[in-house]
Amino acid sequence: MIKRIVIVAALFLLLFGVSYGIHNAILSSNLSYSLLNVYLFFAISAVLVYATVEGVFSKLPNQAGYAYLMMMCLKIGAFVLIFQKSIFSEVVLSRVERVNLVVPLFLFLIAEAIVVGKLLNDK
């Protein structure tokens, strides 16, 4: 269990480094929020989600899918609380800023779904 968590954490760290580097190199405009903080949030939360699902899977394998759904809700809530001032302010985000916010979200969401799906199919 610990070995799989470390491997997945290393994969998420690699995904973070590569995707942030490419995204930052391509990005030409200044954003009203910190792209690094957004990437860090999604990388750390992806590791926490996987570790939680792995822990639930080891004790209650039938409930691991529900744990994943619960962690997704908590992750969205934490994102709203943490980035409330910078992203959800009264200033309307431009289309470029919205796209640059959604890219890390979907990148880590897809990666999470893949590793959690592989875990849940390992019965």
N, CA, C and O atoms as a Tinker XYZ file with bonds, in Angstrom:
   492  protein
     1  N      0.813000   -1.186000    0.000000    73     2
     2  CA     0.000000    0.000000    0.000000    64     1     3
     3  C      0.864000    1.261000    0.000000    63     2     4     5
     4  O      0.640000    2.160000   -0.810000    81     3
     5  N      1.834000    1.335000    0.885000    73     3     6
     6  CA     2.709000    2.510000    0.973000    64     5     7
     7  C      3.509000    2.666000   -0.318000    63     6     8     9
     8  O      3.709000    3.780000   -0.801000    81     7
     9  N      3.960000    1.550000   -0.868000    73     7    10
    10  CA     4.747000    1.594000   -2.100000    64     9    11
    11  C      3.931000    2.188000   -3.238000    63    10    12    13
    12  O      4.442000    3.002000   -4.007000    81    11
    13  N      2.660000    1.786000   -3.355000    73    11    14
    14  CA     1.805000    2.331000   -4.419000    64    13    15
    15  C      1.549000    3.817000   -4.217000    63    14    16    17
    16  O      1.511000    4.574000   -5.187000    81    15
    17  N      1.373000    4.243000   -2.975000    73    15    18
    18  CA     1.148000    5.663000   -2.701000    64    17    19
    19  C      2.373000    6.475000   -3.082000    63    18    20    21
    20  O      2.247000    7.552000   -3.664000    81    19
    21  N      3.559000    5.971000   -2.759000    73    19    22
    22  CA     4.796000    6.683000   -3.106000    64    21    23
    23  C      4.976000    6.748000   -4.619000    63    22    24    25
    24  O      5.384000    7.779000   -5.152000    81    23
    25  N      4.676000    5.661000   -5.307000    73    23    26
    26  CA     4.804000    5.652000   -6.770000    64    25    27
    27  C      3.832000    6.648000   -7.404000    63    26    28    29
    28  O      4.203000    7.397000   -8.308000    81    27
    29  N      2.590000    6.648000   -6.926000    73    27    30
    30  CA     1.597000    7.578000   -7.469000    64    29    31
    31  C      1.964000    9.020000   -7.123000    63    30    32    33
    32  O      1.785000    9.914000   -7.950000    81    31
    33  N      2.473000    9.257000   -5.918000    73    31    34
    34  CA     2.907000   10.605000   -5.545000    64    33    35
    35  C      4.043000   11.066000   -6.448000    63    34    36    37
    36  O      4.079000   12.228000   -6.853000    81    35
    37  N      4.973000   10.165000   -6.768000    73    35    38
    38  CA     6.061000   10.516000   -7.681000    64    37    39
    39  C      5.529000   10.816000   -9.082000    63    38    40    41
    40  O      6.011000   11.729000   -9.751000    81    39
    41  N      4.538000   10.047000   -9.521000    73    39    42
    42  CA     3.929000   10.314000  -10.830000    64    41    43
    43  C      3.232000   11.672000  -10.859000    63    42    44    45
    44  O      3.340000   12.408000  -11.840000    81    43
    45  N      2.515000   12.003000   -9.780000    73    43    46
    46  CA     1.856000   13.302000   -9.719000    64    45    47
    47  C      2.877000   14.434000   -9.639000    63    46    48    49
    48  O      2.659000   15.505000  -10.205000    81    47
    49  N      3.973000   14.210000   -8.950000    73    47    50
    50  CA     5.036000   15.209000   -8.885000    64    49    51
    51  C      5.656000   15.423000  -10.264000    63    50    52    53
    52  O      5.937000   16.556000  -10.656000    81    51
    53  N      5.866000   14.342000  -10.988000    73    51    54
    54  CA     6.392000   14.442000  -12.354000    64    53    55
    55  C      5.394000   15.166000  -13.256000    63    54    56    57
    56  O      5.781000   16.026000  -14.047000    81    55
    57  N      4.125000   14.824000  -13.143000    73    55    58
    58  CA     3.087000   15.504000  -13.920000    64    57    59
    59  C      3.056000   16.987000  -13.591000    63    58    60    61
    60  O      2.923000   17.825000  -14.483000    81    59
    61  N      3.178000   17.309000  -12.307000    73    59    62
    62  CA     3.213000   18.707000  -11.886000    64    61    63
    63  C      4.373000   19.448000  -12.540000    63    62    64    65
    64  O      4.183000   20.517000  -13.119000    81    63
    65  N      5.565000   18.886000  -12.448000    73    63    66
    66  CA     6.747000   19.562000  -12.981000    64    65    67
    67  C      6.683000   19.764000  -14.483000    63    66    68    69
    68  O      6.964000   20.853000  -14.985000    81    67
    69  N      6.317000   18.719000  -15.193000    73    67    70
    70  CA     6.288000   18.803000  -16.655000    64    69    71
    71  C      5.165000   19.728000  -17.127000    63    70    72    73
    72  O      5.384000   20.601000  -17.967000    81    71
    73  N      3.968000   19.533000  -16.585000    73    71    74
    74  CA     2.835000   20.321000  -17.068000    64    73    75
    75  C      2.953000   21.794000  -16.680000    63    74    76    77
    76  O      2.616000   22.671000  -17.477000    81    75
    77  N      3.427000   22.075000  -15.466000    73    75    78
    78  CA     3.596000   23.472000  -15.088000    64    77    79
    79  C      4.687000   24.127000  -15.925000    63    78    80    81
    80  O      4.536000   25.272000  -16.353000    81    79
    81  N      5.770000   23.423000  -16.159000    73    79    82
    82  CA     6.847000   23.983000  -16.979000    64    81    83
    83  C      6.378000   24.318000  -18.386000    63    82    84    85
    84  O      6.668000   25.396000  -18.904000    81    83
    85  N      5.657000   23.397000  -19.000000    73    83    86
    86  CA     5.148000   23.630000  -20.356000    64    85    87
    87  C      4.106000   24.743000  -20.349000    63    86    88    89
    88  O      4.130000   25.629000  -21.204000    81    87
    89  N      3.199000   24.698000  -19.390000    73    87    90
    90  CA     2.136000   25.694000  -19.315000    64    89    91
    91  C      2.710000   27.092000  -19.087000    63    90    92    93
    92  O      2.272000   28.053000  -19.720000    81    91
    93  N      3.666000   27.206000  -18.207000    73    91    94
    94  CA     4.286000   28.500000  -17.913000    64    93    95
    95  C      5.093000   29.009000  -19.107000    63    94    96    97
    96  O      5.143000   30.215000  -19.352000    81    95
    97  N      5.724000   28.099000  -19.847000    73    95    98
    98  CA     6.501000   28.514000  -21.020000    64    97    99
    99  C      5.586000   29.003000  -22.141000    63    98   100   101
   100  O      5.923000   29.957000  -22.844000    81    99
   101  N      4.449000   28.367000  -22.310000    73    99   102
   102  CA     3.516000   28.752000  -23.368000    64   101   103
   103  C      2.761000   30.025000  -23.003000    63   102   104   105
   104  O      2.436000   30.829000  -23.877000    81   103
   105  N      2.483000   30.210000  -21.721000    73   103   106
   106  CA     1.676000   31.335000  -21.268000    64   105   107
   107  C      2.389000   32.650000  -21.529000    63   106   108   109
   108  O      3.527000   32.843000  -21.101000    81   107
   109  N      1.723000   33.545000  -22.225000    73   107   110
   110  CA     2.354000   34.822000  -22.544000    64   109   111
   111  C      1.736000   35.988000  -21.786000    63   110   112   113
   112  O      2.346000   37.053000  -21.691000    81   111
   113  N      0.539000   35.806000  -21.248000    73   111   114
   114  CA    -0.116000   36.914000  -20.551000    64   113   115
   115  C      0.015000   36.744000  -19.039000    63   114   116   117
   116  O      0.239000   35.646000  -18.530000    81   115
   117  N     -0.130000   37.853000  -18.355000    73   115   118
   118  CA    -0.107000   37.824000  -16.893000    64   117   119
   119  C     -1.496000   37.461000  -16.386000    63   118   120   121
   120  O     -2.500000   37.951000  -16.902000    81   119
   121  N     -1.548000   36.616000  -15.391000    73   119   122
   122  CA    -2.823000   36.197000  -14.825000    64   121   123
   123  C     -3.075000   36.940000  -13.522000    63   122   124   125
   124  O     -2.143000   37.425000  -12.882000    81   123
   125  N     -4.332000   37.023000  -13.141000    73   123   126
   126  CA    -4.676000   37.701000  -11.889000    64   125   127
   127  C     -4.512000   36.775000  -10.687000    63   126   128   129
   128  O     -4.754000   37.193000   -9.554000    81   127
   129  N     -4.111000   35.541000  -10.911000    73   127   130
   130  CA    -3.882000   34.570000   -9.844000    64   129   131
   131  C     -2.560000   33.865000  -10.115000    63   130   132   133
   132  O     -2.012000   33.955000  -11.214000    81   131
   133  N     -2.058000   33.173000   -9.119000    73   131   134
   134  CA    -0.785000   32.473000   -9.247000    64   133   135
   135  C     -1.011000   31.085000   -9.853000    63   134   136   137
   136  O     -1.643000   30.224000   -9.240000    81   135
   137  N     -0.492000   30.885000  -11.047000    73   135   138
   138  CA    -0.625000   29.594000  -11.712000    64   137   139
   139  C      0.111000   28.507000  -10.929000    63   138   140   141
   140  O     -0.346000   27.365000  -10.880000    81   139
   141  N      1.236000   28.849000  -10.323000    73   139   142
   142  CA     1.993000   27.894000   -9.525000    64   141   143
   143  C      1.163000   27.401000   -8.335000    63   142   144   145
   144  O      1.153000   26.207000   -8.036000    81   143
   145  N      0.471000   28.316000   -7.660000    73   143   146
   146  CA    -0.357000   27.914000   -6.526000    64   145   147
   147  C     -1.504000   27.006000   -6.949000    63   146   148   149
   148  O     -1.862000   26.076000   -6.227000    81   147
   149  N     -2.077000   27.271000   -8.110000    73   147   150
   150  CA    -3.159000   26.426000   -8.613000    64   149   151
   151  C     -2.624000   25.027000   -8.902000    63   150   152   153
   152  O     -3.247000   24.036000   -8.521000    81   151
   153  N     -1.474000   24.939000   -9.572000    73   151   154
   154  CA    -0.869000   23.630000   -9.855000    64   153   155
   155  C     -0.492000   22.906000   -8.566000    63   154   156   157
   156  O     -0.717000   21.702000   -8.445000    81   155
   157  N      0.080000   23.629000   -7.602000    73   155   158
   158  CA     0.441000   23.007000   -6.329000    64   157   159
   159  C     -0.793000   22.464000   -5.605000    63   158   160   161
   160  O     -0.762000   21.364000   -5.054000    81   159
   161  N     -1.869000   23.235000   -5.609000    73   159   162
   162  CA    -3.084000   22.768000   -4.956000    64   161   163
   163  C     -3.572000   21.472000   -5.586000    63   162   164   165
   164  O     -3.881000   20.517000   -4.872000    81   163
   165  N     -3.645000   21.425000   -6.911000    73   163   166
   166  CA    -4.168000   20.237000   -7.567000    64   165   167
   167  C     -3.232000   19.041000   -7.416000    63   166   168   169
   168  O     -3.698000   17.906000   -7.317000    81   167
   169  N     -1.925000   19.275000   -7.395000    73   167   170
   170  CA    -0.984000   18.168000   -7.215000    64   169   171
   171  C     -1.079000   17.593000   -5.805000    63   170   172   173
   172  O     -1.146000   16.376000   -5.631000    81   171
   173  N     -1.085000   18.453000   -4.814000    73   171   174
   174  CA    -1.158000   17.989000   -3.421000    64   173   175
   175  C     -2.504000   17.322000   -3.149000    63   174   176   177
   176  O     -2.564000   16.282000   -2.493000    81   175
   177  N     -3.573000   17.917000   -3.650000    73   175   178
   178  CA    -4.887000   17.321000   -3.408000    64   177   179
   179  C     -5.037000   15.986000   -4.136000    63   178   180   181
   180  O     -5.732000   15.097000   -3.644000    81   179
   181  N     -4.403000   15.831000   -5.287000    73   179   182
   182  CA    -4.462000   14.547000   -6.004000    64   181   183
   183  C     -3.781000   13.452000   -5.190000    63   182   184   185
   184  O     -4.278000   12.328000   -5.120000    81   183
   185  N     -2.660000   13.773000   -4.582000    73   183   186
   186  CA    -1.964000   12.792000   -3.743000    64   185   187
   187  C     -2.807000   12.450000   -2.518000    63   186   188   189
   188  O     -2.903000   11.283000   -2.139000    81   187
   189  N     -3.414000   13.455000   -1.899000    73   187   190
   190  CA    -4.263000   13.204000   -0.724000    64   189   191
   191  C     -5.489000   12.376000   -1.088000    63   190   192   193
   192  O     -5.885000   11.490000   -0.331000    81   191
   193  N     -6.083000   12.654000   -2.224000    73   191   194
   194  CA    -7.248000   11.879000   -2.667000    64   193   195
   195  C     -6.856000   10.433000   -2.880000    63   194   196   197
   196  O     -7.554000    9.526000   -2.425000    81   195
   197  N     -5.744000   10.206000   -3.568000    73   195   198
   198  CA    -5.330000    8.832000   -3.835000    64   197   199
   199  C     -4.978000    8.105000   -2.546000    63   198   200   201
   200  O     -5.354000    6.947000   -2.366000    81   199
   201  N     -4.261000    8.771000   -1.650000    73   199   202
   202  CA    -3.879000    8.121000   -0.389000    64   201   203
   203  C     -5.111000    7.766000    0.432000    63   202   204   205
   204  O     -5.150000    6.709000    1.061000    81   203
   205  N     -6.109000    8.630000    0.434000    73   203   206
   206  CA    -7.338000    8.343000    1.166000    64   205   207
   207  C     -8.081000    7.157000    0.559000    63   206   208   209
   208  O     -8.534000    6.265000    1.276000    81   207
   209  N     -8.201000    7.155000   -0.759000    73   207   210
   210  CA    -8.901000    6.054000   -1.425000    64   209   211
   211  C     -8.137000    4.751000   -1.224000    63   210   212   213
   212  O     -8.744000    3.697000   -1.036000    81   211
   213  N     -6.825000    4.817000   -1.262000    73   211   214
   214  CA    -6.003000    3.621000   -1.021000    64   213   215
   215  C     -6.224000    3.089000    0.396000    63   214   216   217
   216  O     -6.342000    1.881000    0.598000    81   215
   217  N     -6.281000    3.992000    1.372000    73   215   218
   218  CA    -6.521000    3.571000    2.750000    64   217   219
   219  C     -7.899000    2.953000    2.938000    63   218   220   221
   220  O     -8.042000    1.938000    3.618000    81   219
   221  N     -8.906000    3.563000    2.337000    73   219   222
   222  CA   -10.257000    3.009000    2.432000    64   221   223
   223  C    -10.324000    1.672000    1.701000    63   222   224   225
   224  O    -10.985000    0.741000    2.163000    81   223
   225  N     -9.644000    1.577000    0.563000    73   223   226
   226  CA    -9.654000    0.348000   -0.226000    64   225   227
   227  C     -9.036000   -0.819000    0.548000    63   226   228   229
   228  O     -9.480000   -1.959000    0.418000    81   227
   229  N     -8.014000   -0.528000    1.352000    73   227   230
   230  CA    -7.373000   -1.606000    2.105000    64   229   231
   231  C     -8.270000   -2.128000    3.235000    63   230   232   233
   232  O     -8.184000   -3.302000    3.595000    81   231
   233  N     -9.131000   -1.265000    3.796000    73   231   234
   234  CA   -10.011000   -1.671000    4.894000    64   233   235
   235  C    -11.401000   -2.084000    4.409000    63   234   236   237
   236  O    -11.927000   -3.118000    4.820000    81   235
   237  N    -11.987000   -1.272000    3.538000    73   235   238
   238  CA   -13.352000   -1.503000    3.036000    64   237   239
   239  C    -13.367000   -1.358000    1.513000    63   238   240   241
   240  O    -13.732000   -0.297000    1.007000    81   239
   241  N    -12.983000   -2.386000    0.783000    73   239   242
   242  CA   -12.860000   -2.252000   -0.675000    64   241   243
   243  C    -14.159000   -1.853000   -1.377000    63   242   244   245
   244  O    -14.115000   -1.193000   -2.415000    81   243
   245  N    -15.301000   -2.237000   -0.837000    73   243   246
   246  CA   -16.571000   -1.907000   -1.477000    64   245   247
   247  C    -16.942000   -0.433000   -1.332000    63   246   248   249
   248  O    -17.786000    0.066000   -2.075000    81   247
   249  N    -16.330000    0.257000   -0.398000    73   247   250
   250  CA   -16.657000    1.661000   -0.136000    64   249   251
   251  C    -15.649000    2.630000   -0.748000    63   250   252   253
   252  O    -15.793000    3.840000   -0.570000    81   251
   253  N    -14.645000    2.147000   -1.456000    73   251   254
   254  CA   -13.587000    3.012000   -1.980000    64   253   255
   255  C    -14.105000    3.987000   -3.029000    63   254   256   257
   256  O    -13.625000    5.118000   -3.105000    81   255
   257  N    -15.057000    3.578000   -3.824000    73   255   258
   258  CA   -15.631000    4.478000   -4.820000    64   257   259
   259  C    -16.360000    5.646000   -4.171000    63   258   260   261
   260  O    -16.285000    6.780000   -4.645000    81   259
   261  N    -17.059000    5.360000   -3.088000    73   259   262
   262  CA   -17.741000    6.430000   -2.355000    64   261   263
   263  C    -16.729000    7.373000   -1.697000    63   262   264   265
   264  O    -16.962000    8.578000   -1.610000    81   263
   265  N    -15.632000    6.828000   -1.245000    73   263   266
   266  CA   -14.585000    7.663000   -0.661000    64   265   267
   267  C    -14.013000    8.603000   -1.718000    63   266   268   269
   268  O    -13.718000    9.763000   -1.430000    81   267
   269  N    -13.857000    8.099000   -2.939000    73   267   270
   270  CA   -13.357000    8.938000   -4.033000    64   269   271
   271  C    -14.331000   10.085000   -4.313000    63   270   272   273
   272  O    -13.905000   11.229000   -4.472000    81   271
   273  N    -15.611000    9.796000   -4.373000    73   271   274
   274  CA   -16.610000   10.841000   -4.606000    64   273   275
   275  C    -16.624000   11.871000   -3.479000    63   274   276   277
   276  O    -16.737000   13.070000   -3.733000    81   275
   277  N    -16.510000   11.408000   -2.239000    73   275   278
   278  CA   -16.477000   12.315000   -1.107000    64   277   279
   279  C    -15.247000   13.217000   -1.172000    63   278   280   281
   280  O    -15.332000   14.416000   -0.905000    81   279
   281  N    -14.115000   12.639000   -1.525000    73   279   282
   282  CA   -12.884000   13.432000   -1.613000    64   281   283
   283  C    -12.963000   14.456000   -2.739000    63   282   284   285
   284  O    -12.394000   15.541000   -2.621000    81   283
   285  N    -13.649000   14.135000   -3.813000    73   283   286
   286  CA   -13.840000   15.110000   -4.895000    64   285   287
   287  C    -14.634000   16.311000   -4.405000    63   286   288   289
   288  O    -14.295000   17.452000   -4.719000    81   287
   289  N    -15.683000   16.061000   -3.642000    73   287   290
   290  CA   -16.482000   17.155000   -3.090000    64   289   291
   291  C    -15.652000   18.004000   -2.130000    63   290   292   293
   292  O    -15.715000   19.232000   -2.169000    81   291
   293  N    -14.878000   17.352000   -1.273000    73   291   294
   294  CA   -14.014000   18.088000   -0.345000    64   293   295
   295  C    -12.945000   18.888000   -1.091000    63   294   296   297
   296  O    -12.599000   19.998000   -0.686000    81   295
   297  N    -12.436000   18.333000   -2.161000    73   295   298
   298  CA   -11.412000   19.015000   -2.958000    64   297   299
   299  C    -11.984000   20.283000   -3.595000    63   298   300   301
   300  O    -11.338000   21.330000   -3.582000    81   299
   301  N    -13.185000   20.189000   -4.146000    73   299   302
   302  CA   -13.814000   21.368000   -4.748000    64   301   303
   303  C    -14.082000   22.420000   -3.677000    63   302   304   305
   304  O    -13.848000   23.608000   -3.900000    81   303
   305  N    -14.569000   21.992000   -2.526000    73   303   306
   306  CA   -14.810000   22.928000   -1.434000    64   305   307
   307  C    -13.539000   23.604000   -0.952000    63   306   308   309
   308  O    -13.534000   24.808000   -0.695000    81   307
   309  N    -12.468000   22.845000   -0.828000    73   307   310
   310  CA   -11.188000   23.418000   -0.406000    64   309   311
   311  C    -10.664000   24.405000   -1.440000    63   310   312   313
   312  O    -10.113000   25.447000   -1.086000    81   311
   313  N    -10.835000   24.078000   -2.715000    73   311   314
   314  CA   -10.386000   24.986000   -3.774000    64   313   315
   315  C    -11.131000   26.313000   -3.689000    63   314   316   317
   316  O    -10.524000   27.378000   -3.801000    81   315
   317  N    -12.436000   26.247000   -3.494000    73   315   318
   318  CA   -13.234000   27.466000   -3.392000    64   317   319
   319  C    -12.809000   28.283000   -2.175000    63   318   320   321
   320  O    -12.707000   29.507000   -2.256000    81   319
   321  N    -12.561000   27.617000   -1.048000    73   319   322
   322  CA   -12.150000   28.346000    0.156000    64   321   323
   323  C    -10.764000   28.972000    0.024000    63   322   324   325
   324  O    -10.547000   30.108000    0.444000    81   323
   325  N     -9.841000   28.233000   -0.555000    73   323   326
   326  CA    -8.468000   28.715000   -0.641000    64   325   327
   327  C     -8.320000   29.826000   -1.675000    63   326   328   329
   328  O     -7.628000   30.813000   -1.427000    81   327
   329  N     -8.956000   29.677000   -2.817000    73   327   330
   330  CA    -8.780000   30.632000   -3.909000    64   329   331
   331  C     -9.953000   31.602000   -4.040000    63   330   332   333
   332  O    -10.162000   32.185000   -5.104000    81   331
   333  N    -10.700000   31.773000   -2.985000    73   331   334
   334  CA   -11.879000   32.630000   -3.017000    64   333   335
   335  C    -11.533000   34.075000   -3.355000    63   334   336   337
   336  O    -12.215000   34.693000   -4.172000    81   335
   337  N    -10.507000   34.615000   -2.753000    73   335   338
   338  CA   -10.151000   36.021000   -2.964000    64   337   339
   339  C     -9.588000   36.278000   -4.357000    63   338   340   341
   340  O     -9.918000   37.287000   -4.981000    81   339
   341  N     -8.742000   35.376000   -4.850000    73   339   342
   342  CA    -8.067000   35.654000   -6.109000    64   341   343
   343  C     -8.859000   35.255000   -7.341000    63   342   344   345
   344  O     -8.753000   35.916000   -8.374000    81   343
   345  N     -9.647000   34.198000   -7.263000    73   343   346
   346  CA   -10.339000   33.717000   -8.456000    64   345   347
   347  C    -11.812000   34.079000   -8.432000    63   346   348   349
   348  O    -12.375000   34.459000   -9.459000    81   347
   349  N    -12.430000   33.966000   -7.291000    73   347   350
   350  CA   -13.863000   34.208000   -7.196000    64   349   351
   351  C    -14.162000   35.614000   -6.694000    63   350   352   353
   352  O    -15.123000   35.826000   -5.955000    81   351
   353  N    -13.348000   36.557000   -7.091000    73   351   354
   354  CA   -13.579000   37.942000   -6.699000    64   353   355
   355  C    -14.603000   38.567000   -7.644000    63   354   356   357
   356  O    -15.137000   37.901000   -8.531000    81   355
   357  N    -14.859000   39.828000   -7.443000    73   355   358
   358  CA   -15.851000   40.504000   -8.266000    64   357   359
   359  C    -15.315000   40.870000   -9.640000    63   358   360   361
   360  O    -16.090000   41.229000  -10.526000    81   359
   361  N    -14.025000   40.787000   -9.830000    73   359   362
   362  CA   -13.434000   41.052000  -11.138000    64   361   363
   363  C    -13.674000   39.824000  -12.017000    63   362   364   365
   364  O    -13.367000   38.699000  -11.623000    81   363
   365  N    -14.217000   40.050000  -13.190000    73   363   366
   366  CA   -14.533000   38.957000  -14.097000    64   365   367
   367  C    -13.241000   38.484000  -14.770000    63   366   368   369
   368  O    -12.469000   39.289000  -15.290000    81   367
   369  N    -13.020000   37.174000  -14.750000    73   367   370
   370  CA   -11.831000   36.613000  -15.381000    64   369   371
   371  C    -12.005000   36.609000  -16.889000    63   370   372   373
   372  O    -13.096000   36.362000  -17.403000    81   371
   373  N    -10.919000   36.886000  -17.587000    73   371   374
   374  CA   -10.963000   36.831000  -19.044000    64   373   375
   375  C    -11.008000   35.376000  -19.496000    63   374   376   377
   376  O    -10.815000   34.456000  -18.700000    81   375
   377  N    -11.264000   35.187000  -20.775000    73   375   378
   378  CA   -11.339000   33.829000  -21.317000    64   377   379
   379  C    -10.004000   33.110000  -21.165000    63   378   380   381
   380  O     -9.976000   31.920000  -20.853000    81   379
   381  N     -8.904000   33.812000  -21.380000    73   379   382
   382  CA    -7.569000   33.207000  -21.247000    64   381   383
   383  C     -7.326000   32.767000  -19.814000    63   382   384   385
   384  O     -6.785000   31.685000  -19.587000    81   383
   385  N     -7.713000   33.581000  -18.848000    73   383   386
   386  CA    -7.528000   33.224000  -17.444000    64   385   387
   387  C     -8.390000   32.027000  -17.056000    63   386   388   389
   388  O     -7.949000   31.166000  -16.294000    81   387
   389  N     -9.603000   31.969000  -17.568000    73   387   390
   390  CA   -10.475000   30.830000  -17.265000    64   389   391
   391  C     -9.921000   29.533000  -17.861000    63   390   392   393
   392  O     -9.951000   28.487000  -17.213000    81   391
   393  N     -9.420000   29.603000  -19.088000    73   391   394
   394  CA    -8.852000   28.408000  -19.724000    64   393   395
   395  C     -7.612000   27.949000  -18.966000    63   394   396   397
   396  O     -7.421000   26.753000  -18.745000    81   395
   397  N     -6.775000   28.896000  -18.571000    73   395   398
   398  CA    -5.557000   28.551000  -17.836000    64   397   399
   399  C     -5.860000   28.020000  -16.439000    63   398   400   401
   400  O     -5.008000   27.369000  -15.834000    81   399
   401  N     -7.026000   28.277000  -15.927000    73   399   402
   402  CA    -7.442000   27.728000  -14.640000    64   401   403
   403  C     -7.977000   26.309000  -14.797000    63   402   404   405
   404  O     -7.796000   25.469000  -13.915000    81   403
   405  N     -8.624000   26.051000  -15.906000    73   403   406
   406  CA    -9.253000   24.751000  -16.124000    64   405   407
   407  C     -8.237000   23.692000  -16.565000    63   406   408   409
   408  O     -8.442000   22.505000  -16.310000    81   407
   409  N     -7.164000   24.094000  -17.213000    73   407   410
   410  CA    -6.161000   23.138000  -17.705000    64   409   411
   411  C     -5.595000   22.270000  -16.577000    63   410   412   413
   412  O     -5.633000   21.045000  -16.696000    81   411
   413  N     -5.067000   22.851000  -15.478000    73   411   414
   414  CA    -4.555000   21.977000  -14.413000    64   413   415
   415  C     -5.651000   21.153000  -13.745000    63   414   416   417
   416  O     -5.408000   20.024000  -13.319000    81   415
   417  N     -6.853000   21.712000  -13.652000    73   415   418
   418  CA    -7.971000   20.968000  -13.066000    64   417   419
   419  C     -8.205000   19.672000  -13.828000    63   418   420   421
   420  O     -8.244000   18.598000  -13.228000    81   419
   421  N     -8.359000   19.763000  -15.134000    73   419   422
   422  CA    -8.643000   18.569000  -15.928000    64   421   423
   423  C     -7.438000   17.639000  -16.028000    63   422   424   425
   424  O     -7.603000   16.420000  -16.080000    81   423
   425  N     -6.241000   18.190000  -16.054000    73   423   426
   426  CA    -5.036000   17.364000  -16.122000    64   425   427
   427  C     -4.954000   16.439000  -14.907000    63   426   428   429
   428  O     -4.778000   15.229000  -15.050000    81   427
   429  N     -5.081000   17.016000  -13.720000    73   427   430
   430  CA    -4.972000   16.215000  -12.504000    64   429   431
   431  C     -6.221000   15.374000  -12.264000    63   430   432   433
   432  O     -6.131000   14.301000  -11.668000    81   431
   433  N     -7.377000   15.837000  -12.715000    73   431   434
   434  CA    -8.592000   15.041000  -12.581000    64   433   435
   435  C     -8.513000   13.772000  -13.418000    63   434   436   437
   436  O     -8.908000   12.698000  -12.965000    81   435
   437  N     -8.007000   13.896000  -14.627000    73   435   438
   438  CA    -7.835000   12.723000  -15.492000    64   437   439
   439  C     -6.806000   11.767000  -14.899000    63   438   440   441
   440  O     -7.018000   10.555000  -14.883000    81   439
   441  N     -5.693000   12.309000  -14.412000    73   439   442
   442  CA    -4.652000   11.467000  -13.819000    64   441   443
   443  C     -5.182000   10.751000  -12.572000    63   442   444   445
   444  O     -4.911000    9.566000  -12.375000    81   443
   445  N     -5.935000   11.466000  -11.732000    73   443   446
   446  CA    -6.535000   10.846000  -10.547000    64   445   447
   447  C     -7.484000    9.728000  -10.934000    63   446   448   449
   448  O     -7.444000    8.642000  -10.357000    81   447
   449  N     -8.336000    9.997000  -11.911000    73   447   450
   450  CA    -9.320000    8.997000  -12.324000    64   449   451
   451  C     -8.633000    7.742000  -12.851000    63   450   452   453
   452  O     -9.106000    6.631000  -12.613000    81   451
   453  N     -7.540000    7.906000  -13.553000    73   451   454
   454  CA    -6.816000    6.749000  -14.096000    64   453   455
   455  C     -6.231000    5.901000  -12.973000    63   454   456   457
   456  O     -6.407000    4.682000  -12.968000    81   455
   457  N     -5.531000    6.529000  -12.014000    73   455   458
   458  CA    -4.886000    5.739000  -10.965000    64   457   459
   459  C     -5.906000    5.147000   -9.994000    63   458   460   461
   460  O     -5.727000    4.026000   -9.518000    81   459
   461  N     -6.978000    5.894000   -9.696000    73   459   462
   462  CA    -8.011000    5.347000   -8.818000    64   461   463
   463  C     -8.764000    4.227000   -9.530000    63   462   464   465
   464  O     -9.111000    3.220000   -8.914000    81   463
   465  N     -9.015000    4.403000  -10.819000    73   463   466
   466  CA    -9.658000    3.343000  -11.579000    64   465   467
   467  C     -8.835000    2.065000  -11.618000    63   466   468   469
   468  O     -9.378000    0.966000  -11.500000    81   467
   469  N     -7.525000    2.206000  -11.783000    73   467   470
   470  CA    -6.654000    1.026000  -11.760000    64   469   471
   471  C     -6.671000    0.372000  -10.382000    63   470   472   473
   472  O     -6.656000   -0.854000  -10.272000    81   471
   473  N     -6.703000    1.191000   -9.335000    73   471   474
   474  CA    -6.753000    0.637000   -7.986000    64   473   475
   475  C     -8.055000   -0.129000   -7.753000    63   474   476   477
   476  O     -8.043000   -1.236000   -7.215000    81   475
   477  N     -9.163000    0.461000   -8.159000    73   475   478
   478  CA   -10.455000   -0.185000   -7.922000    64   477   479
   479  C    -10.649000   -1.426000   -8.782000    63   478   480   481
   480  O    -11.439000   -2.300000   -8.424000    81   479
   481  N     -9.958000   -1.524000   -9.891000    73   479   482
   482  CA   -10.059000   -2.715000  -10.742000    64   481   483
   483  C     -9.095000   -3.809000  -10.317000    63   482   484   485
   484  O     -9.090000   -4.878000  -10.928000    81   483
   485  N     -8.278000   -3.584000   -9.292000    73   483   486
   486  CA    -7.296000   -4.577000   -8.825000    64   485   487
   487  C     -7.882000   -5.566000   -7.825000    63   486   488   489
   488  O     -7.128000   -6.169000   -7.061000    81   487
   489  N     -9.178000   -5.751000   -7.803000    73   487   490
   490  CA    -9.794000   -6.663000   -6.829000    64   489   491
   491  C     -9.364000   -8.079000   -7.050000    63   490   492
   492  O     -9.789000   -8.974000   -6.320000    81   491
